[in-house]
Short mmCIF file of C-alpha atoms in Angstrom, two decimals:
data_model
loop_
_atom_site.label_atom_id
_atom_site.label_comp_id
_atom_site.label_asym_id
_atom_site.label_seq_id
_atom_site.Cartn_x
_atom_site.Cartn_y
_atom_site.Cartn_z
CA MET X 25 43.86 -41.40 27.88
CA PRO X 26 44.99 -37.78 28.54
CA PRO X 27 42.24 -35.17 28.82
CA HIS X 28 41.38 -32.99 25.85
CA PRO X 29 42.86 -29.45 25.79
CA HIS X 30 40.87 -27.18 28.06
CA ARG X 31 41.92 -23.55 28.59
CA PRO X 32 39.53 -21.24 30.43
CA PRO X 33 39.95 -17.62 29.24
CA GLU X 34 41.02 -16.59 32.74
CA LEU X 35 44.09 -18.84 32.47
CA ASP X 36 45.05 -18.05 28.88
CA ARG X 37 48.87 -17.71 28.79
CA GLN X 38 48.95 -17.36 32.57
CA VAL X 39 51.00 -18.78 35.42
CA PHE X 40 48.79 -19.84 38.32
CA ARG X 41 48.41 -21.92 41.46
CA GLY X 42 46.73 -25.21 40.62
CA SER X 43 44.89 -25.30 43.92
CA ASP X 44 43.47 -21.83 43.24
CA ALA X 45 42.24 -22.82 39.77
CA ILE X 46 40.54 -25.88 41.24
CA ARG X 47 38.99 -23.85 44.05
CA ARG X 48 37.56 -21.35 41.55
CA GLY X 49 36.13 -24.17 39.46
CA LEU X 50 38.24 -23.32 36.40
CA LEU X 51 40.03 -26.68 36.23
CA SER X 52 39.99 -30.12 37.77
CA ARG X 53 42.97 -32.20 38.81
CA HIS X 54 42.32 -34.27 35.70
CA HIS X 55 42.61 -31.15 33.53
CA LEU X 56 45.91 -30.16 35.13
CA ARG X 57 47.43 -33.41 33.90
CA GLY X 58 46.58 -32.53 30.30
CA ALA X 59 48.84 -31.18 27.58
CA SER X 60 47.46 -27.65 27.96
CA TRP X 61 49.45 -27.05 31.13
CA VAL X 62 53.00 -27.48 32.35
CA ARG X 63 53.88 -27.94 36.01
CA LEU X 64 56.67 -25.52 36.97
CA ARG X 65 56.85 -25.92 40.73
CA GLN X 66 54.78 -27.52 43.47
CA ASP X 67 51.19 -26.36 42.87
CA VAL X 68 52.37 -23.88 40.18
CA TYR X 69 51.30 -24.39 36.58
CA ALA X 70 51.49 -22.43 33.34
CA ASP X 71 49.95 -22.39 29.91
CA ALA X 72 52.08 -24.84 27.94
CA ARG X 73 52.32 -22.38 25.03
CA LEU X 74 54.46 -19.95 27.04
CA ASP X 75 58.18 -19.77 26.30
CA ARG X 76 60.33 -21.76 28.70
CA ASP X 77 62.62 -18.89 29.62
CA HIS X 78 63.83 -17.32 32.84
CA ALA X 79 60.96 -14.85 32.87
CA LEU X 80 58.58 -17.78 33.17
CA ALA X 81 60.67 -19.19 36.01
CA CYS X 82 60.46 -15.79 37.74
CA ARG X 83 56.68 -15.67 37.45
CA ALA X 84 56.43 -19.17 38.86
CA ALA X 85 58.75 -18.40 41.78
CA LEU X 86 56.79 -15.31 42.84
CA LEU X 87 53.57 -17.29 43.20
CA ARG X 88 55.05 -19.17 46.15
CA MET X 89 56.72 -16.18 47.82
CA PRO X 90 55.34 -13.69 50.38
CA PRO X 91 53.62 -10.47 49.22
CA GLY X 92 56.11 -7.71 48.48
CA THR X 93 58.73 -10.06 47.00
CA VAL X 94 60.53 -8.76 43.92
CA ILE X 95 62.90 -10.33 41.41
CA ALA X 96 66.49 -9.19 41.94
CA GLY X 97 70.12 -9.69 40.94
CA PRO X 98 70.90 -11.73 37.81
CA SER X 99 67.22 -12.62 37.45
CA ALA X 100 66.27 -8.94 37.36
CA ALA X 101 69.05 -8.34 34.82
CA TYR X 102 67.38 -10.94 32.59
CA LEU X 103 64.09 -9.06 32.85
CA HIS X 104 65.97 -5.89 31.89
CA GLY X 105 67.07 -7.49 28.62
CA VAL X 106 70.33 -9.30 29.52
CA THR X 107 69.32 -12.62 28.00
CA HIS X 108 72.55 -14.41 28.99
CA ALA X 109 72.09 -13.50 32.66
CA ALA X 110 70.00 -16.60 33.38
CA GLU X 111 68.46 -19.65 31.76
CA PHE X 112 65.08 -21.25 32.40
CA THR X 113 66.65 -23.82 34.72
CA ASP X 114 68.80 -21.35 36.70
CA ASP X 115 67.91 -20.32 40.21
CA VAL X 116 65.61 -17.33 40.51
CA HIS X 117 66.96 -14.59 42.80
CA VAL X 118 64.30 -12.84 44.85
CA LEU X 119 64.31 -10.05 47.41
CA VAL X 120 61.81 -10.39 50.25
CA PRO X 121 60.69 -7.50 52.49
CA ALA X 122 62.83 -6.81 55.52
CA ALA X 123 60.13 -7.77 58.02
CA VAL X 124 59.43 -11.11 56.33
CA ARG X 125 61.41 -14.31 56.76
CA ALA X 126 61.43 -16.79 53.91
CA ASP X 127 63.81 -19.66 53.27
CA SER X 128 65.45 -20.47 49.98
CA GLN X 129 63.91 -23.42 48.19
CA PRO X 130 64.90 -25.54 45.20
CA GLY X 131 65.28 -23.19 42.26
CA VAL X 132 64.83 -20.00 44.31
CA ARG X 133 67.57 -18.00 46.07
CA VAL X 134 66.03 -15.77 48.73
CA HIS X 135 67.75 -12.55 49.81
CA GLN X 136 66.55 -10.30 52.60
CA ALA X 137 65.94 -6.63 51.92
CA PRO X 138 67.59 -4.33 54.48
CA LEU X 139 65.45 -2.90 57.24
CA ALA X 140 64.25 0.67 57.13
CA GLY X 141 65.83 2.98 59.68
CA ALA X 142 69.31 4.23 60.30
CA ARG X 143 71.72 3.13 57.62
CA ALA X 144 75.05 2.70 59.33
CA GLY X 145 74.73 6.23 60.70
CA LEU X 146 73.36 7.74 57.48
CA LEU X 147 69.86 9.03 56.86
CA VAL X 148 68.02 7.94 53.73
CA PRO X 149 65.52 10.36 52.15
CA ALA X 150 61.96 9.09 51.88
CA GLY X 151 62.13 9.32 48.10
CA ALA X 152 65.36 7.40 47.70
CA GLY X 153 65.56 5.07 44.74
CA ALA X 154 65.13 1.38 44.27
CA SER X 155 68.81 0.69 44.38
CA ASP X 156 68.59 1.10 48.15
CA ALA X 157 66.29 -1.90 48.21
CA ALA X 158 68.88 -4.33 46.92
CA GLY X 159 69.22 -7.17 49.37
CA SER X 160 72.66 -8.16 50.49
CA SER X 161 73.91 -11.58 51.34
CA ARG X 162 77.34 -10.88 52.74
CA VAL X 163 79.96 -12.00 50.27
CA GLY X 164 83.46 -11.34 51.44
CA GLY X 165 85.58 -8.49 50.26
CA PRO X 166 87.44 -6.37 49.71
CA PHE X 167 89.18 -7.63 46.58
CA PRO X 168 91.71 -5.36 44.87
CA ALA X 169 91.21 -4.83 41.15
CA ASP X 170 94.31 -6.83 40.27
CA ARG X 171 93.58 -9.89 42.40
CA PRO X 172 90.64 -12.30 42.07
CA PRO X 173 88.99 -14.12 44.97
CA GLY X 174 91.08 -17.08 46.05
CA ALA X 175 94.29 -15.78 44.45
CA PRO X 176 97.58 -16.47 46.29
CA GLY X 177 98.00 -14.25 49.30
CA ARG X 178 94.28 -13.89 49.84
CA SER X 179 91.91 -15.96 51.88
CA ARG X 180 88.70 -17.04 50.25
CA PRO X 181 85.63 -14.90 50.94
CA PRO X 182 83.58 -15.97 53.95
CA ALA X 183 80.30 -17.75 53.49
CA PRO X 184 77.25 -15.52 53.05
CA THR X 185 75.61 -14.32 56.26
CA ARG X 186 72.58 -12.27 57.15
CA PRO X 187 72.95 -8.59 56.17
CA SER X 188 73.32 -5.90 58.78
CA VAL X 189 70.49 -3.46 59.35
CA VAL X 190 70.56 -0.64 56.80
CA ALA X 191 67.92 1.75 55.61
CA THR X 192 65.86 1.23 52.50
CA PRO X 193 62.54 2.27 51.05
CA ARG X 194 60.46 -0.12 48.97
CA PRO X 195 62.01 -1.02 45.61
CA ARG X 196 61.06 0.77 42.44
CA ILE X 197 59.58 -1.51 39.79
CA PRO X 198 59.37 -1.16 36.02
CA ALA X 199 56.42 0.50 34.37
CA GLY X 200 53.58 -1.96 33.89
CA ALA X 201 54.68 -4.28 36.67
CA SER X 202 52.52 -5.01 39.67
CA ASP X 203 52.92 -3.23 42.99
CA PRO X 204 55.31 -5.37 45.07
CA GLY X 205 53.17 -4.70 48.12
CA GLY X 206 50.07 -6.15 46.50
CA PRO X 207 49.15 -9.45 44.88
CA PRO X 208 51.26 -10.78 41.99
CA ASN X 209 50.39 -9.51 38.54
CA PRO X 210 49.77 -12.80 36.69
CA GLY X 211 49.71 -11.34 33.19
CA GLY X 212 52.30 -8.59 33.43
CA PRO X 213 56.08 -8.54 33.84
CA PRO X 214 57.30 -9.68 37.25
CA PRO X 215 58.21 -6.81 39.62
CA CYS X 216 61.95 -6.40 39.85
CA THR X 217 64.66 -4.09 41.15
CA ASP X 218 65.79 -1.37 38.75
CA PRO X 219 68.89 -1.81 36.52
CA ALA X 220 71.33 -0.02 38.84
CA ALA X 221 70.11 -1.96 41.86
CA CYS X 222 70.23 -5.31 40.07
CA ALA X 223 73.78 -4.49 38.89
CA TRP X 224 74.82 -3.96 42.52
CA GLU X 225 73.07 -7.14 43.62
CA THR X 226 74.67 -9.12 40.79
CA ALA X 227 78.12 -7.82 41.70
CA VAL X 228 77.65 -8.95 45.32
CA TRP X 229 75.82 -12.24 44.79
CA ALA X 230 77.26 -13.72 41.56
CA ASP X 231 80.62 -15.14 40.53
CA PRO X 232 82.77 -12.13 39.49
CA VAL X 233 83.40 -13.34 35.92
CA ARG X 234 79.70 -13.86 35.30
CA ALA X 235 78.79 -10.65 37.10
CA VAL X 236 81.12 -8.54 34.95
CA ALA X 237 79.60 -9.98 31.76
CA ILE X 238 76.10 -9.09 32.98
CA ILE X 239 77.12 -5.57 33.98
CA ASP X 240 79.01 -5.13 30.70
CA THR X 241 75.76 -5.82 28.86
CA LEU X 242 73.77 -3.45 31.08
CA LEU X 243 76.34 -0.76 30.28
CA GLY X 244 76.47 -1.62 26.59
CA THR X 245 72.70 -1.42 26.16
CA GLY X 246 72.45 1.85 28.09
CA ALA X 247 70.36 0.34 30.88
CA VAL X 248 72.94 1.76 33.29
CA SER X 249 75.81 4.20 32.91
CA ARG X 250 79.12 4.70 34.65
CA SER X 251 77.63 7.55 36.63
CA THR X 252 74.62 5.53 37.82
CA LEU X 253 76.91 2.69 38.90
CA ALA X 254 79.09 5.16 40.80
CA THR X 255 76.01 6.62 42.45
CA GLU X 256 74.78 3.13 43.35
CA ALA X 257 78.17 2.21 44.82
CA ALA X 258 78.24 5.41 46.90
CA ARG X 259 74.66 4.93 48.08
CA ASN X 260 75.45 1.41 49.30
CA ALA X 261 78.93 2.17 50.61
CA CYS X 262 78.06 1.14 54.18
CA ARG X 263 76.39 -2.15 53.27
CA PRO X 264 77.99 -5.58 53.44
CA GLY X 265 79.45 -6.38 50.02
CA ALA X 266 80.08 -2.73 49.12
CA ARG X 267 83.79 -3.17 48.43
CA ARG X 268 83.16 -6.25 46.34
CA ALA X 269 80.54 -4.39 44.29
CA SER X 270 82.89 -1.45 43.68
CA TRP X 271 85.64 -3.86 42.63
CA VAL X 272 83.36 -5.67 40.17
CA PHE X 273 82.07 -2.35 38.80
CA GLY X 274 85.69 -1.38 38.15
CA LEU X 275 86.23 -4.54 36.09
CA ALA X 276 83.28 -3.78 33.78
CA ASP X 277 83.63 -1.51 30.77
CA GLY X 278 80.54 -2.09 28.62
CA LEU X 279 82.56 -2.52 25.42
CA ALA X 280 82.59 -6.29 24.99
CA GLN X 281 80.77 -7.60 21.94
CA SER X 282 79.63 -10.78 23.68
CA PRO X 283 79.52 -12.35 27.15
CA ARG X 284 82.43 -14.60 26.17
CA GLU X 285 84.59 -11.55 25.43
CA SER X 286 83.81 -10.24 28.89
CA HIS X 287 84.67 -13.62 30.42
CA LEU X 288 87.95 -13.75 28.50
CA ARG X 289 89.00 -10.22 29.52
CA VAL X 290 88.36 -10.82 33.21
CA ARG X 291 89.88 -14.30 33.28
CA LEU X 292 93.07 -13.01 31.64
CA MET X 293 93.35 -10.36 34.34
CA PHE X 294 92.75 -12.94 37.05
CA ALA X 295 95.54 -15.01 35.49
CA GLY X 296 97.97 -12.15 36.13
CA LEU X 297 98.11 -10.50 32.71
CA PRO X 298 97.85 -6.70 32.35
CA ARG X 299 94.36 -5.37 31.77
CA PRO X 300 93.54 -5.38 28.05
CA MET X 301 91.53 -2.65 26.36
CA ALA X 302 88.30 -3.70 24.68
CA GLN X 303 87.57 -2.41 21.18
CA HIS X 304 90.72 -0.26 21.05
CA PRO X 305 90.79 1.77 17.78
CA VAL X 306 93.67 0.84 15.47
CA ARG X 307 94.26 2.89 12.31
CA VAL X 308 95.39 0.70 9.42
CA SER X 309 96.05 1.41 5.74
CA ALA X 310 93.94 3.92 3.82
CA GLY X 311 92.69 5.51 7.04
CA LEU X 312 90.57 2.51 8.00
CA VAL X 313 90.06 2.09 11.76
CA LEU X 314 89.65 -1.42 13.18
CA HIS X 315 88.68 -2.37 16.70
CA PRO X 316 90.19 -5.70 17.86
CA GLY X 317 88.27 -7.42 20.63
CA LEU X 318 91.04 -7.08 23.24
CA ALA X 319 94.28 -5.18 22.88
CA TRP X 320 97.43 -4.10 24.67
CA PRO X 321 98.24 -0.98 22.60
CA GLN X 322 101.64 -0.32 24.15
CA TYR X 323 102.82 -3.73 22.95
CA ARG X 324 100.75 -3.86 19.75
CA VAL X 325 99.29 -7.21 20.75
CA ALA X 326 95.63 -8.04 20.21
CA VAL X 327 93.35 -10.97 20.87
CA GLU X 328 90.39 -11.76 18.63
CA TYR X 329 87.79 -14.10 20.05
CA ASP X 330 86.01 -16.41 17.63
CA ASP X 331 82.65 -17.83 18.68
CA GLU X 332 82.65 -20.95 16.53
CA ARG X 333 78.97 -21.53 17.20
CA ARG X 334 78.14 -18.43 15.15
CA ALA X 335 80.72 -18.88 12.43
CA ASP X 336 79.80 -18.64 8.77
CA PRO X 337 81.95 -18.44 5.59
CA GLU X 338 81.43 -14.70 5.09
CA ARG X 339 82.23 -13.92 8.72
CA THR X 340 85.36 -16.08 8.55
CA HIS X 341 86.50 -14.25 5.40
CA LEU X 342 86.05 -10.83 7.01
CA ASP X 343 87.85 -11.93 10.18
CA ARG X 344 90.85 -13.20 8.21
CA ARG X 345 90.97 -9.95 6.28
CA ARG X 346 90.96 -7.96 9.53
CA LEU X 347 93.83 -10.06 10.86
CA ASP X 348 95.88 -9.37 7.73
CA GLN X 349 95.23 -5.62 7.97
CA LEU X 350 96.22 -5.51 11.62
CA ALA X 351 99.38 -7.52 10.92
CA ARG X 352 100.41 -5.09 8.17
CA ALA X 353 99.95 -2.26 10.68
CA GLY X 354 102.52 -3.90 12.97
CA TRP X 355 100.17 -5.69 15.32
CA LEU X 356 100.53 -9.28 16.46
CA VAL X 357 97.05 -10.79 16.65
CA LEU X 358 96.20 -14.01 18.44
CA HIS X 359 93.03 -15.67 17.19
CA ILE X 360 91.28 -17.54 20.00
CA ALA X 361 88.63 -20.12 19.15
CA ASP X 362 85.82 -20.82 21.54
CA ARG X 363 86.97 -24.41 21.96
CA ARG X 364 90.37 -23.30 23.27
CA LEU X 365 88.80 -20.84 25.68
CA ARG X 366 86.66 -23.61 27.16
CA LYS X 367 89.18 -26.45 27.20
CA GLU X 368 92.72 -25.03 26.93
CA PHE X 369 92.66 -21.82 28.93
CA PRO X 370 95.95 -22.35 30.86
CA ALA X 371 97.77 -22.93 27.57
CA LEU X 372 96.17 -19.78 26.15
CA VAL X 373 97.40 -17.74 29.10
CA ARG X 374 100.95 -19.03 28.61
CA GLU X 375 100.80 -18.20 24.89
CA ILE X 376 99.54 -14.65 25.47
CA ARG X 377 102.00 -14.09 28.31
CA SER X 378 104.98 -15.14 26.20
CA THR X 379 103.79 -12.94 23.33
CA LEU X 380 103.50 -9.90 25.61
CA VAL X 381 106.93 -10.58 27.12
CA ALA X 382 108.44 -10.84 23.64
CA ARG X 383 106.87 -7.48 22.84
CA GLY X 384 108.37 -5.78 25.90
CA TRP X 385 106.07 -6.47 28.84
CA ARG X 386 107.83 -7.12 32.12
CA PRO X 387 105.64 -9.02 34.64
#
């Protein structure tokens, strides 16, 4: 028979090491098997009432990492409000101090922070920002803005290697988070790299399509701006992955209304189509201005993405009305359902390509 619920106040809504709770006399091994707790990792438990989200996975990962470890990359983006950046079951990306060696483990991707000192011949001021602390697994570059990794004429990027020695201070962390040089803060938000730094890390570490969607959201919510991304790219210009990060930053625009719209825009470019404009203003009858999801204004061709999972009768009615208004204004609008994006993408590319060619585009 399972033990009765038992939650000491010290462990209320906390993530903790089971061995530590037993050593302190707060729980027994029998209690840890009860319904009050959920086992997240080896010797890491949490109050079962906590949401099973990526933030919980981050808190669990930090408990088994060296002091000074911070959450980074897509995981940090999640903590900065980009909810699609990671799921509960996704790997947690962490940045460990330069002087510490830690191996990746199931569910945790470990990246090494650069060493302090000379940064490829540049000096870094003592008060430099957190973005300098972004770790860098080397992911091959450069990639031109009109050619994705693995496209014809390009070799695939090399496998990640250890970063070269570059200068960095300790990372900045959000207000209310624990000091990354001290013990983990069990009740507060996990320490993480700042939005600009995590955007750079995401651009270097993640698949480009996914990375652009994350950075689009950071831009759209105001967590970062074009100028902060440019500053971050310049600050890290001598680090491995710098060209890749600049290329990914150039693909982001912050205008997409959903991650799927970002994915669609980037995938169409990778398929060889001209870069579409997101949310381009189109003036229709009676002075009304509409903003189709993706558009090629010079050819008056637009693409409207339909997330069928969020469809409702009223939304469908408004979308059809928008399509009619755009058509009367001389635009040809292709309505793309989520199912086709997931299962029929090559056919979609052919359809859009032929439409653009019919409207005057010359590949």
